[in-house]
mmCIF file of C-alpha atoms in Angstrom:
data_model
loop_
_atom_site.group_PDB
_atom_site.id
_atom_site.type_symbol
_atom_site.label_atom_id
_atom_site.label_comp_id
_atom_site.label_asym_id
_atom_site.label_seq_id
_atom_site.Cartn_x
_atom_site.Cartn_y
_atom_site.Cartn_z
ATOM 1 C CA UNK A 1 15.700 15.814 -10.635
ATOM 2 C CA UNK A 2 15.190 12.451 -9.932
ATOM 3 C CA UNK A 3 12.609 12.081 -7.445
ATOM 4 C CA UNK A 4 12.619 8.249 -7.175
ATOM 5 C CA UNK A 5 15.892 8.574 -6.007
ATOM 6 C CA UNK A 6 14.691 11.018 -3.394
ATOM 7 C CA UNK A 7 12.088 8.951 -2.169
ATOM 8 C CA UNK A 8 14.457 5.511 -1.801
ATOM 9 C CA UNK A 9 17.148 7.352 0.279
ATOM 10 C CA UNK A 10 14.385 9.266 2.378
ATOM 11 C CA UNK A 11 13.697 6.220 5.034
ATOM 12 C CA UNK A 12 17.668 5.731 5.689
ATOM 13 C CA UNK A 13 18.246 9.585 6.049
ATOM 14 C CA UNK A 14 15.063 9.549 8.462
ATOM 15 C CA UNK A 15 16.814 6.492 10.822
ATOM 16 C CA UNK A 16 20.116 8.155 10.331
ATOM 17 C CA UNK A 17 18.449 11.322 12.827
ATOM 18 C CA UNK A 18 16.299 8.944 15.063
ATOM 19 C CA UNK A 19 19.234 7.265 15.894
ATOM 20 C CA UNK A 20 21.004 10.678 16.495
ATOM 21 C CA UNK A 21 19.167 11.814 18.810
ATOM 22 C CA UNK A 22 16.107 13.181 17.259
ATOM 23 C CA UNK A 23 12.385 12.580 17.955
ATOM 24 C CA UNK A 24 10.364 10.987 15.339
ATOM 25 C CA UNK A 25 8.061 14.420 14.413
ATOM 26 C CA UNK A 26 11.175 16.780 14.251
ATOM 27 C CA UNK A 27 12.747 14.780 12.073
ATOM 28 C CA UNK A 28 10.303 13.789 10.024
ATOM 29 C CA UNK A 29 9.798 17.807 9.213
ATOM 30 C CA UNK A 30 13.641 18.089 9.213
ATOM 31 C CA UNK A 31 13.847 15.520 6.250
ATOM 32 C CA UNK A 32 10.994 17.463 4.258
ATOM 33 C CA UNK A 33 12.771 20.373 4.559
ATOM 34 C CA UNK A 34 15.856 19.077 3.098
ATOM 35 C CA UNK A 35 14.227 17.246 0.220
ATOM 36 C CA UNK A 36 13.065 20.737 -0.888
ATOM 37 C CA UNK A 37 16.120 22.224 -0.440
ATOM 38 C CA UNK A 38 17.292 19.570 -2.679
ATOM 39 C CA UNK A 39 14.798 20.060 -5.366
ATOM 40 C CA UNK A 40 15.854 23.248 -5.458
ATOM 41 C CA UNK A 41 19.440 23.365 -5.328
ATOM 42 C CA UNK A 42 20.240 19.641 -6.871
ATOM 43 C CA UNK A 43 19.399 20.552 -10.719
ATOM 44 C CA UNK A 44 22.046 23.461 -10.592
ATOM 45 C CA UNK A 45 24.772 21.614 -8.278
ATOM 46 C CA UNK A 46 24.299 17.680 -7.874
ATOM 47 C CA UNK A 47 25.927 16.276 -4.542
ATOM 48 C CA UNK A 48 28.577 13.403 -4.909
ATOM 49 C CA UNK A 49 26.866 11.601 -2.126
ATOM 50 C CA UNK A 50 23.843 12.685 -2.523
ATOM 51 C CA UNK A 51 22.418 10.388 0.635
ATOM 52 C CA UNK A 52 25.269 12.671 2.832
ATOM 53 C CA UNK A 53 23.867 15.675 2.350
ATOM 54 C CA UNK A 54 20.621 14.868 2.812
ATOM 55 C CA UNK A 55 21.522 13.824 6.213
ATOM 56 C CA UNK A 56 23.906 16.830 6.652
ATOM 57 C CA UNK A 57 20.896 19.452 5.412
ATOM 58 C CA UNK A 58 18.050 18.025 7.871
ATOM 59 C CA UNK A 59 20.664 17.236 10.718
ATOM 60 C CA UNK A 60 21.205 21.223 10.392
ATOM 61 C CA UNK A 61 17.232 21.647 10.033
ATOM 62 C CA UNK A 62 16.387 19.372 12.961
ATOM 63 C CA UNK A 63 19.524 21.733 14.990
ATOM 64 C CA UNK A 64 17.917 24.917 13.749
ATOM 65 C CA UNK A 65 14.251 24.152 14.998
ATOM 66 C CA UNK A 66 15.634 22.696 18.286
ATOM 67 C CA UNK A 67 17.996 25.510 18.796
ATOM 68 C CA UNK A 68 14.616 28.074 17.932
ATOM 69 C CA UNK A 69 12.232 25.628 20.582
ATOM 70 C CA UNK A 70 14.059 24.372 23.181
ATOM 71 C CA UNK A 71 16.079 25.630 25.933
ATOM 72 C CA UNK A 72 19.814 26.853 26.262
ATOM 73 C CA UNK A 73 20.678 23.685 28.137
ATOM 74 C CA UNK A 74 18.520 21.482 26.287
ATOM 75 C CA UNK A 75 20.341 23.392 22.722
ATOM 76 C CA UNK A 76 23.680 23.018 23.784
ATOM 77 C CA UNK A 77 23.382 18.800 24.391
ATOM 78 C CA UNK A 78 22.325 18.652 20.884
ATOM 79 C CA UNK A 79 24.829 21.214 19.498
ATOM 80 C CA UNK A 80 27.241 18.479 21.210
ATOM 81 C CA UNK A 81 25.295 15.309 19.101
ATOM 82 C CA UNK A 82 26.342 17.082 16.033
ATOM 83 C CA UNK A 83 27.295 14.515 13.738
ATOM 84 C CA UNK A 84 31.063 14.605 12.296
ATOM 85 C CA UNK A 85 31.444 15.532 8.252
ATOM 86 C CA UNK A 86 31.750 12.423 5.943
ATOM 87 C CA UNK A 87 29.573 9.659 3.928
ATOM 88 C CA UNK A 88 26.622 8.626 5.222
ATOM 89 C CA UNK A 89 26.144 4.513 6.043
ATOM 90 C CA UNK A 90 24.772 2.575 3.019
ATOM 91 C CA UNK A 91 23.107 0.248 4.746
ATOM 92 C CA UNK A 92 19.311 -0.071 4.358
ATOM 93 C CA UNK A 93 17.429 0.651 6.913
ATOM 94 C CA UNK A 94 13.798 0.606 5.484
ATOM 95 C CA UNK A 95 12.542 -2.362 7.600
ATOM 96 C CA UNK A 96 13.929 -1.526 10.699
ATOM 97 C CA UNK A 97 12.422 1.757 10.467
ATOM 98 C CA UNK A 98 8.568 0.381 9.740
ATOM 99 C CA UNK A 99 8.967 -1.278 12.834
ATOM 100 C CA UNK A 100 10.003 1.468 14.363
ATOM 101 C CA UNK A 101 6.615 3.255 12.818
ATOM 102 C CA UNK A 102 5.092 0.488 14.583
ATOM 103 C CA UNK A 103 5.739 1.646 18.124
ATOM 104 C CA UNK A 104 3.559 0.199 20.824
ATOM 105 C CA UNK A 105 2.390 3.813 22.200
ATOM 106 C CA UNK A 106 0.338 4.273 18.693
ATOM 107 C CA UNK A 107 -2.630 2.319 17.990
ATOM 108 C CA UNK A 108 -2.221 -0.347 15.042
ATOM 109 C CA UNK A 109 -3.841 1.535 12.542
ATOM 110 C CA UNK A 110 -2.286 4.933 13.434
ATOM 111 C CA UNK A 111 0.850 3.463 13.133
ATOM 112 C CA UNK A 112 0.210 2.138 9.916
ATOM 113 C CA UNK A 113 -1.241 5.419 8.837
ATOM 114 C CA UNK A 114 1.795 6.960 10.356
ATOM 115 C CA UNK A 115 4.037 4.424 8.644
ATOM 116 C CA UNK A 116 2.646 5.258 5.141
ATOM 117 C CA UNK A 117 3.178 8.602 5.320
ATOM 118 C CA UNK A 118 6.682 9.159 6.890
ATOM 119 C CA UNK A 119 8.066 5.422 5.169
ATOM 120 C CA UNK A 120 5.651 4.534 2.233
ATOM 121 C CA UNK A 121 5.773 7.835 1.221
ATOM 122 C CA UNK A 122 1.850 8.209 0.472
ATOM 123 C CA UNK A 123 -0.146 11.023 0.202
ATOM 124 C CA UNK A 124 -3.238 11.903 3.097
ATOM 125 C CA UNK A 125 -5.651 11.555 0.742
ATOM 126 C CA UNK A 126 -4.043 7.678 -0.484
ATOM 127 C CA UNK A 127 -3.979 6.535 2.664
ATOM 128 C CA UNK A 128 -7.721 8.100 3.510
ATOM 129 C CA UNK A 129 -8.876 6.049 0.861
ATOM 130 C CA UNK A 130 -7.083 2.766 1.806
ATOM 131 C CA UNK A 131 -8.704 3.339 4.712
ATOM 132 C CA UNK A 132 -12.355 4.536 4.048
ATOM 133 C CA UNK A 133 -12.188 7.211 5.705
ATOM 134 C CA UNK A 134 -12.256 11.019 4.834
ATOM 135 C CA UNK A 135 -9.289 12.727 4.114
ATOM 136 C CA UNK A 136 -9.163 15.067 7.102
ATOM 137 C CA UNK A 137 -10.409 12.492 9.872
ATOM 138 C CA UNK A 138 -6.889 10.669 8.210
ATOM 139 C CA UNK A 139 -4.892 14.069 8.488
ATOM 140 C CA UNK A 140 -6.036 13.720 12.070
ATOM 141 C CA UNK A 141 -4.754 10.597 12.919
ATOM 142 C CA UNK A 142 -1.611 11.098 11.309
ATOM 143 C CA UNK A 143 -1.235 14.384 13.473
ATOM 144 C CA UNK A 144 -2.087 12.705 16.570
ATOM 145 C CA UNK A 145 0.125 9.840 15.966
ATOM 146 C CA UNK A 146 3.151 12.515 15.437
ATOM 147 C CA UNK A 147 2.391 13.759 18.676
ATOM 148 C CA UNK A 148 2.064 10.484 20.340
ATOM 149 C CA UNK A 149 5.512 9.535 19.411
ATOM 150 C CA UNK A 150 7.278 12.992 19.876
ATOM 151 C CA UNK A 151 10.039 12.546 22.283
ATOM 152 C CA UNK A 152 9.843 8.931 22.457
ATOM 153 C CA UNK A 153 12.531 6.969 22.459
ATOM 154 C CA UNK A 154 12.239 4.106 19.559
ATOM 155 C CA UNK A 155 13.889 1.224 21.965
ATOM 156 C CA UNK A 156 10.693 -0.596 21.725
ATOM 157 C CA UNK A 157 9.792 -1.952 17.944
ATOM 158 C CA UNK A 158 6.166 -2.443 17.092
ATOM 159 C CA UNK A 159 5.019 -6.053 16.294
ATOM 160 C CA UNK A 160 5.207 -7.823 13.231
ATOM 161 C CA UNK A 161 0.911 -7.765 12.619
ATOM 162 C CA UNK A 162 1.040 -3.930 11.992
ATOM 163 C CA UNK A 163 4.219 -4.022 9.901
ATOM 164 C CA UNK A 164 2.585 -6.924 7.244
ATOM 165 C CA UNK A 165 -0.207 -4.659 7.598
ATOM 166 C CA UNK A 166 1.549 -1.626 6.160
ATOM 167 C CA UNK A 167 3.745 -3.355 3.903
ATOM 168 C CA UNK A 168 0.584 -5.096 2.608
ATOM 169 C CA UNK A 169 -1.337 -1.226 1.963
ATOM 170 C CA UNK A 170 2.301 -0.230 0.354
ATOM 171 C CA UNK A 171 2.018 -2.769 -2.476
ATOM 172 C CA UNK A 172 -1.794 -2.371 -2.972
ATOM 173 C CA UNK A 173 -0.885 1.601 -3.420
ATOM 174 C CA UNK A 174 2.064 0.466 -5.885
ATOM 175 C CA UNK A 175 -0.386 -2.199 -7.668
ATOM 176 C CA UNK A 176 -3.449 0.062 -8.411
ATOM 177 C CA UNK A 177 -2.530 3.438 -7.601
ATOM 178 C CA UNK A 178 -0.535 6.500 -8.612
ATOM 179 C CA UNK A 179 2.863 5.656 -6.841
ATOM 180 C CA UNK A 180 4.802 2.796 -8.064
ATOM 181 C CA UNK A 181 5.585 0.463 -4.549
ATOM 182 C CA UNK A 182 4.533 -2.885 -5.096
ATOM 183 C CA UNK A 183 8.483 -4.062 -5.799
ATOM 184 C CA UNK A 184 9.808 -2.268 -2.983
ATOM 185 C CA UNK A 185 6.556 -3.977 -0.590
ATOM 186 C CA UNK A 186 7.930 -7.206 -2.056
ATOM 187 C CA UNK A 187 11.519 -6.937 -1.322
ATOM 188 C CA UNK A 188 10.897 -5.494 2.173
ATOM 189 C CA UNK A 189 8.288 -8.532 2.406
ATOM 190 C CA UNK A 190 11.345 -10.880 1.109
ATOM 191 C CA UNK A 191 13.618 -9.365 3.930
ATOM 192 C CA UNK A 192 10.880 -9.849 6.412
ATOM 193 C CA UNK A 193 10.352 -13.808 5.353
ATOM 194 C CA UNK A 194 14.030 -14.638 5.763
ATOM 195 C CA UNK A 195 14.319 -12.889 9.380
ATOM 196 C CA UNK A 196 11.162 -14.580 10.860
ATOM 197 C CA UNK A 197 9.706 -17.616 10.113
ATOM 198 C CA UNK A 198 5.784 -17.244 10.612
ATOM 199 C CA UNK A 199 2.916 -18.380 8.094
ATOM 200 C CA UNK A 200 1.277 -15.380 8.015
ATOM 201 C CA UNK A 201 4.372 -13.364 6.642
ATOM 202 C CA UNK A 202 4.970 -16.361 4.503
ATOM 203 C CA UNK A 203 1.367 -15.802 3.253
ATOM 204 C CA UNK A 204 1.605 -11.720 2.717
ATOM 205 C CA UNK A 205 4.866 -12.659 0.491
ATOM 206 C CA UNK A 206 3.099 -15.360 -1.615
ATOM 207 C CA UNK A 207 -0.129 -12.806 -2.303
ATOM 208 C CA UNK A 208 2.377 -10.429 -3.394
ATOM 209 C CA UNK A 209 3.981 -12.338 -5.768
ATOM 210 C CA UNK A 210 0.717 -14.105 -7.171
ATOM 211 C CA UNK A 211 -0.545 -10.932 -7.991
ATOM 212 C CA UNK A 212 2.781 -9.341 -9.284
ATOM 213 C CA UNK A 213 3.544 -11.890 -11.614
ATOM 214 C CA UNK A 214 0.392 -10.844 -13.593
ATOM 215 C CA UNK A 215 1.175 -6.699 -13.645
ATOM 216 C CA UNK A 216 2.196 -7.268 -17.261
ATOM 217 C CA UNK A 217 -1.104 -8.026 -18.369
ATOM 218 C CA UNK A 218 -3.135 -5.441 -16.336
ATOM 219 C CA UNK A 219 -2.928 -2.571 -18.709
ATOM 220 C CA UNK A 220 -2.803 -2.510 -22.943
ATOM 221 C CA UNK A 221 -0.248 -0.793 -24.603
ATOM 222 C CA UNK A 222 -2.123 2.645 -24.523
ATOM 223 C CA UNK A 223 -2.549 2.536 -20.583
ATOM 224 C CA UNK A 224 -5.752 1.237 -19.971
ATOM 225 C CA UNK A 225 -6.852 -1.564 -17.478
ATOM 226 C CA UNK A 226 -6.852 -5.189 -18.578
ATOM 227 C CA UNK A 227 -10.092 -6.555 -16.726
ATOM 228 C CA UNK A 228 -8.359 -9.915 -15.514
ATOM 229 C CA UNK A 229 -11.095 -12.226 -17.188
ATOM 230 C CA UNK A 230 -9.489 -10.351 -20.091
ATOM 231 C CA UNK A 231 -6.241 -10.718 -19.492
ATOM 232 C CA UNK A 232 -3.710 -12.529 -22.060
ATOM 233 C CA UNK A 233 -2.510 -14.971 -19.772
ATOM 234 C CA UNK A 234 0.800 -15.751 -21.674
ATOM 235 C CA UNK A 235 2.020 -12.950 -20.050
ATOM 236 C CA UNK A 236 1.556 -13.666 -16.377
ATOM 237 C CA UNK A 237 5.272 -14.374 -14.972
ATOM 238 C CA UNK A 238 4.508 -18.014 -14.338
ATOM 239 C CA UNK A 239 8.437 -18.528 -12.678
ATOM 240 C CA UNK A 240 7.110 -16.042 -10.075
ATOM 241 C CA UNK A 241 3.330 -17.965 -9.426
ATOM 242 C CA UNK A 242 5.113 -20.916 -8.636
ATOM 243 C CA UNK A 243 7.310 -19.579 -5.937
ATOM 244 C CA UNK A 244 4.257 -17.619 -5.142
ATOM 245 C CA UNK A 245 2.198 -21.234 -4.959
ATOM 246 C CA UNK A 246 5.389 -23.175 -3.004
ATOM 247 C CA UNK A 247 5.504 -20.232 -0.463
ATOM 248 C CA UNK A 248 1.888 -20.589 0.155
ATOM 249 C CA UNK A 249 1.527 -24.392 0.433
ATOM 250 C CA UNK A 250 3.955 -23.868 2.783
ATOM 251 C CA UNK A 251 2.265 -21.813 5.140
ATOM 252 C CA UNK A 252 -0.809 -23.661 4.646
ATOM 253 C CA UNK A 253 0.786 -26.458 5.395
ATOM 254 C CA UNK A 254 1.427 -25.144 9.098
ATOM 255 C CA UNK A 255 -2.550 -25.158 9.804
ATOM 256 C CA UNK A 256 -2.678 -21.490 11.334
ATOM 257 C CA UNK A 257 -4.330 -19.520 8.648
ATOM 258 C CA UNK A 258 -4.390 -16.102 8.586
ATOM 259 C CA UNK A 259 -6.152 -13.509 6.555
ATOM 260 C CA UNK A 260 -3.158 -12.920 3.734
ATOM 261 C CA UNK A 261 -3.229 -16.846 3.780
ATOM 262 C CA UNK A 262 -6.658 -16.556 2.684
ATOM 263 C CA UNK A 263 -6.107 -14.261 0.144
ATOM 264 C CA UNK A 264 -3.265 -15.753 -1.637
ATOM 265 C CA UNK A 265 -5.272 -19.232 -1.783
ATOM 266 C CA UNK A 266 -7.631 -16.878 -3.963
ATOM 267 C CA UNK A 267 -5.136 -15.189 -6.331
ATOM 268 C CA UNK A 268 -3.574 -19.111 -6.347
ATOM 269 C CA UNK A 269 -6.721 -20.239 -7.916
ATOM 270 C CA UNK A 270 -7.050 -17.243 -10.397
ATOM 271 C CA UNK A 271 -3.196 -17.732 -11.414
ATOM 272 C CA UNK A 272 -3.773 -22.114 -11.933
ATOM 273 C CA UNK A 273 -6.787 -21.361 -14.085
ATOM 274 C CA UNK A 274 -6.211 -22.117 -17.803
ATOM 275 C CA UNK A 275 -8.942 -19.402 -18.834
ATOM 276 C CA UNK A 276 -11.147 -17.031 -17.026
ATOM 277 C CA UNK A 277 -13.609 -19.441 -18.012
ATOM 278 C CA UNK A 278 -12.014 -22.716 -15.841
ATOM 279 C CA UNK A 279 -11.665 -20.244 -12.856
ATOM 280 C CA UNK A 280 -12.796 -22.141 -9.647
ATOM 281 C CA UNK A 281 -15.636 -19.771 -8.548
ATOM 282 C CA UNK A 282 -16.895 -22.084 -6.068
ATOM 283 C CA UNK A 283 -13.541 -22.953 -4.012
ATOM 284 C CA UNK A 284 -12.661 -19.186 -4.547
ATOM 285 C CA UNK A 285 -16.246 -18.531 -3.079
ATOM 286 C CA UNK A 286 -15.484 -21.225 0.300
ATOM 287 C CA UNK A 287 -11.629 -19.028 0.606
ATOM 288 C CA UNK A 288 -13.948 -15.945 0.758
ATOM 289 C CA UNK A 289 -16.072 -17.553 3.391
ATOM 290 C CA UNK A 290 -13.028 -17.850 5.484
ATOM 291 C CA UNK A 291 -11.743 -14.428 4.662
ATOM 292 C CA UNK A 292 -15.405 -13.085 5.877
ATOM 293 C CA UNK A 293 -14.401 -15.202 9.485
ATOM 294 C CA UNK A 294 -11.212 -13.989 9.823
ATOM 295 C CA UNK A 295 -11.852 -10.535 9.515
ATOM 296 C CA UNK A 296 -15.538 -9.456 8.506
ATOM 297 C CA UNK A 297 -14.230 -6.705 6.718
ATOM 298 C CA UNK A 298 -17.069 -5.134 4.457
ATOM 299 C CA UNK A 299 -14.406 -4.987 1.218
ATOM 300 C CA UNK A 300 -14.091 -8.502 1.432
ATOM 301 C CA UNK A 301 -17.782 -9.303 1.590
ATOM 302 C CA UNK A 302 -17.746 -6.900 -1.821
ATOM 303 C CA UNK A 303 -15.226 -9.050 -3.180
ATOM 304 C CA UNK A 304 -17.339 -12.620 -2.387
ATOM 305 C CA UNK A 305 -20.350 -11.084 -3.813
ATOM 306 C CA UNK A 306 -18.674 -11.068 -7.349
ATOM 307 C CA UNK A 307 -17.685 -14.377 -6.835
ATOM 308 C CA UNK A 308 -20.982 -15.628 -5.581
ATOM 309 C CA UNK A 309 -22.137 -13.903 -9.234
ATOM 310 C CA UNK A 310 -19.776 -16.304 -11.154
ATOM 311 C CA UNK A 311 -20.316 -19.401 -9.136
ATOM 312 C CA UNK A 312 -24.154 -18.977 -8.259
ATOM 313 C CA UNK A 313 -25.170 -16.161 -11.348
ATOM 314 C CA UNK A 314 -25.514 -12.835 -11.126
ATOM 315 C CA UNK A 315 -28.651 -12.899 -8.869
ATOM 316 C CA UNK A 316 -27.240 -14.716 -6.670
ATOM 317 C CA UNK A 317 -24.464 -11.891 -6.512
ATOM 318 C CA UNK A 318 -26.851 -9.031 -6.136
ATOM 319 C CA UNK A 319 -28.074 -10.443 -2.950
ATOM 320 C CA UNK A 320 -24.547 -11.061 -1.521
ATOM 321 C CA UNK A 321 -24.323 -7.510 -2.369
ATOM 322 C CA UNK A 322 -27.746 -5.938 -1.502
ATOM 323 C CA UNK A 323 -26.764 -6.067 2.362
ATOM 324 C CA UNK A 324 -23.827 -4.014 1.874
ATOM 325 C CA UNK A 325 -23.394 0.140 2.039
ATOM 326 C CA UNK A 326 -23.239 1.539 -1.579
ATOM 327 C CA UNK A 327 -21.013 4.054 -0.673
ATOM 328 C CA UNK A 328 -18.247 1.286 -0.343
ATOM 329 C CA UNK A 329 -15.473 2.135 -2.908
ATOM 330 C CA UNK A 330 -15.835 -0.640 -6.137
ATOM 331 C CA UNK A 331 -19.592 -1.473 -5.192
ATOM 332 C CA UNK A 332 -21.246 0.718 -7.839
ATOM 333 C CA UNK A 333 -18.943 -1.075 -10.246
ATOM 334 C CA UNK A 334 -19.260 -4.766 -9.193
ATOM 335 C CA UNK A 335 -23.627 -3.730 -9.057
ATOM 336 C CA UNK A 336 -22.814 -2.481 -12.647
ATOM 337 C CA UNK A 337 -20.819 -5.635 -13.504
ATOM 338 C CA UNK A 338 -23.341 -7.966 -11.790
ATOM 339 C CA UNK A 339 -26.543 -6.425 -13.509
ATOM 340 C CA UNK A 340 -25.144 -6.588 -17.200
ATOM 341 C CA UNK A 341 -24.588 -10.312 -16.924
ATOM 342 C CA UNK A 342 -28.263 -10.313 -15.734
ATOM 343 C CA UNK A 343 -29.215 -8.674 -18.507
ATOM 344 C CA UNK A 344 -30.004 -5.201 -16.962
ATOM 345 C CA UNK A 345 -27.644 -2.965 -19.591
ATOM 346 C CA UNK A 346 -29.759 0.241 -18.570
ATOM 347 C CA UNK A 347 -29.137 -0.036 -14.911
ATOM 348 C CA UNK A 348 -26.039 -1.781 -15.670
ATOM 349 C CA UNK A 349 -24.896 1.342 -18.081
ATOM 350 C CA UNK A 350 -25.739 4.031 -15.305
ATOM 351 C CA UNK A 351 -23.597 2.210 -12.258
ATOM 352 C CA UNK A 352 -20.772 2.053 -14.262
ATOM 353 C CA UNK A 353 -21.131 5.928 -15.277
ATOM 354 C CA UNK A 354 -21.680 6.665 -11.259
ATOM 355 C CA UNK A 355 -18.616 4.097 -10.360
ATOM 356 C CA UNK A 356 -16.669 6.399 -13.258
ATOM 357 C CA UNK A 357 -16.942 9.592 -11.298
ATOM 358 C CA UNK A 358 -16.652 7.939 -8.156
ATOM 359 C CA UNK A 359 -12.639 6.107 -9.264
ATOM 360 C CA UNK A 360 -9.638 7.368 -7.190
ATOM 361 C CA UNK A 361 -7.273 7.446 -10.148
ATOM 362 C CA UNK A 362 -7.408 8.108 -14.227
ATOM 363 C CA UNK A 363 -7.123 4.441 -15.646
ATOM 364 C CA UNK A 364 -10.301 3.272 -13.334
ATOM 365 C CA UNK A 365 -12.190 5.698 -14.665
ATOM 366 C CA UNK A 366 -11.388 5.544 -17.862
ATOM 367 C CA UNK A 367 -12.139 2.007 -17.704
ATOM 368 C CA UNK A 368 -15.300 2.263 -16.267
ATOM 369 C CA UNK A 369 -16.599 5.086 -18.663
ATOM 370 C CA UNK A 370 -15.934 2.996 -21.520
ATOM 371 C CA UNK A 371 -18.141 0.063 -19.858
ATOM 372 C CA UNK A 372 -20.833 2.557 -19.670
ATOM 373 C CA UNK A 373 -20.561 3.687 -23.626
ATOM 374 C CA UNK A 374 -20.126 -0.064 -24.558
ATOM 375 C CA UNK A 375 -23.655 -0.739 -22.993
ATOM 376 C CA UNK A 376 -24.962 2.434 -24.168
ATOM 377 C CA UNK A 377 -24.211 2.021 -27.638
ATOM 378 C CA UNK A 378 -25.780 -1.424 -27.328
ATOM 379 C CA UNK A 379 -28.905 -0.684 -26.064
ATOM 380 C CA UNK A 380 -29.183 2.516 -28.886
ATOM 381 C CA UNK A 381 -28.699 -0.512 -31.903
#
């Protein structure tokens, strides 16, 4: 079975019954039902277009439910809407249908929410932690925003702010988590770029590809995390940087900075430094500054405190991050980073033990246990 096929042809098979007729909820639940069915039955008897009878199965689910819910009126103008037999439309639909997601009954962060569920194709508990949040107050929000939009006609896209802002959660998922997205973020991200011409999407594109072109290098041959000071730079893609760096001086150039502006400045200056050691802690330290203005978002003040620890030392960088909550995901681990340069490998050993337990996915915490028997078997010499 090949389930990343499944999961590219799932956003075109969901447009395919929005546009038929069919509110966004029943469909969504239509489409689930007929990528089981095809999990089941697909193995034994592969389709010869496999995106037609996906649509053909949940077009039949989405009948069945409506004929079981609704009345006899109501079933008989959708028994009409029955699609004809024949091959489904090619055409990709993806974008169109995040901002679709992004519909202005929903707030902007249930539609993103929304959008990473039905589109992304994230688990509850991947977007809860995107999000900070618990997993059920996020199962919540996702049920609420089904209901919202149940019945509603999609005439009305969303706006472009909450699409860059899914798009943007869809590659950080694919960069660090347990579902590979980041290349399909960046080629919806491309499609977005050459449709609308605003810095800010110029900027989400360019932090995408600054921080894809160095995937290679994030993990050793045996699966475990690179730490980027660590990293063997002759692997970053440097074609990619540069089109990341032209894109951005681009945007830049058009003096309305935005948040993923702000962030790809950073990753700019990580990808132009020879060495971790030539890194530009102190410009890096002014782009969080700006970051912190534009959005006072308590990840990002994590972020500047480990840059306040390489530009001012790692005191300095425990009281950037002594005014922050410790239940913050990273912040045991940057405290455990932060007190071993200081010297403090006991304390130091023990964060990166709690950040170990505390990781969201198997090659963080395998990372971060290792830290914590490194120091351990240092202080025991």
């Amino acid at each position: 079975m090949d389930e990343a096929l499944l999961r590219s042809l799932t956003p075109s098979v969901l447009t395919v019954l929005v546009r038929r007729g069919a509110d966004f909820a029943a469909a969504e639940d239509a489409v689930q039902d007929a990528l089981v069915e095809a999990v089941r039955v697909w193995p034994e008897r592969p389709p010869r277009d496999p995106k037609g009878w996906l649509v053909t199965v949940a077009w039949r689910r989405f009948l069945d439910a409506t004929r079981a819910d609704t009345a006899r009126r109501r079933r008989e103008e959708v028994v009409d809407m029955e699609p004809a037999p024949g091959p489904a439309p090619t055409a990709d639909d993806t974008l169109r249908l995040y901002f679709l997601c992004a519909h202005p009954s929903l707030t902007p962060s249930s539609a993103v929410a929304l959008t990473l569920r039905a589109v992304g194709g994230l688990s509850t508990r991947q977007i809860a932690q995107a999000y900070l949040v618990p997993e059920a107050t996020m199962a919540q929000r996702i049920s609420r925003a089904k209901r919202t939009v149940s019945g509603v006609r999609f005439g009305q896209p969303g706006d472009v702010a909450t699409v860059l802002r899914v798009l943007y959660l869809v590659f950080n998922e694919g960069y660090s988590g347990d579902v590979d997205l980041a290349a399909e973020a960046v080629r919806l991200t491309r499609q977005l770029a050459a449709v609308i011409d605003h810095p800010e999407v110029a900027g989400l594109l360019a932090l995408m590809l600054l921080h894809h072109a160095r995937r290679a290098a994030r993990t050793a041959p045996d699966g475990s995390l690179v730490p980027l000071a660590e990293q063997d730079r002759a692997r970053w893609d440097t074609a990619t940087i540069a089109e990341g760096v032209g894109i951005l001086q681009g945007a830049l150039a058009r003096d309305r900075l935005g948040e993923f502006q702000a962030q790809a400045a950073i990753a700019a200056l990580h990808a132009d430094a020879p060495t971790a050691g030539e890194t530009d802690w102190v410009q890096i330290v002014e782009w969080y500054d700006e970051l912190v203005r534009l959005t006072d978002s308590p990840v990002v003040r994590l972020n500047r405190a480990v840059a306040v620890g390489e530009a001012d030392g790692p005191r300095a960088g425990l009281a950037a991050l002594a005014g922050l909550d410790d239940s913050l995901p990273r912040h045991c681990a940057v405290a455990a980073y932060l007190h071993e340069r200081d010297g403090d490998l006991g304390t130091a050993a023990c964060l990166y033990a709690e950040a170990a337990r505390k990781a969201s996915n198997l090659a963080e915490r395998d990372h971060l246990t290792r830290q914590a028997a490194r120091l351990n078997a240092r202080r025991s010499r």
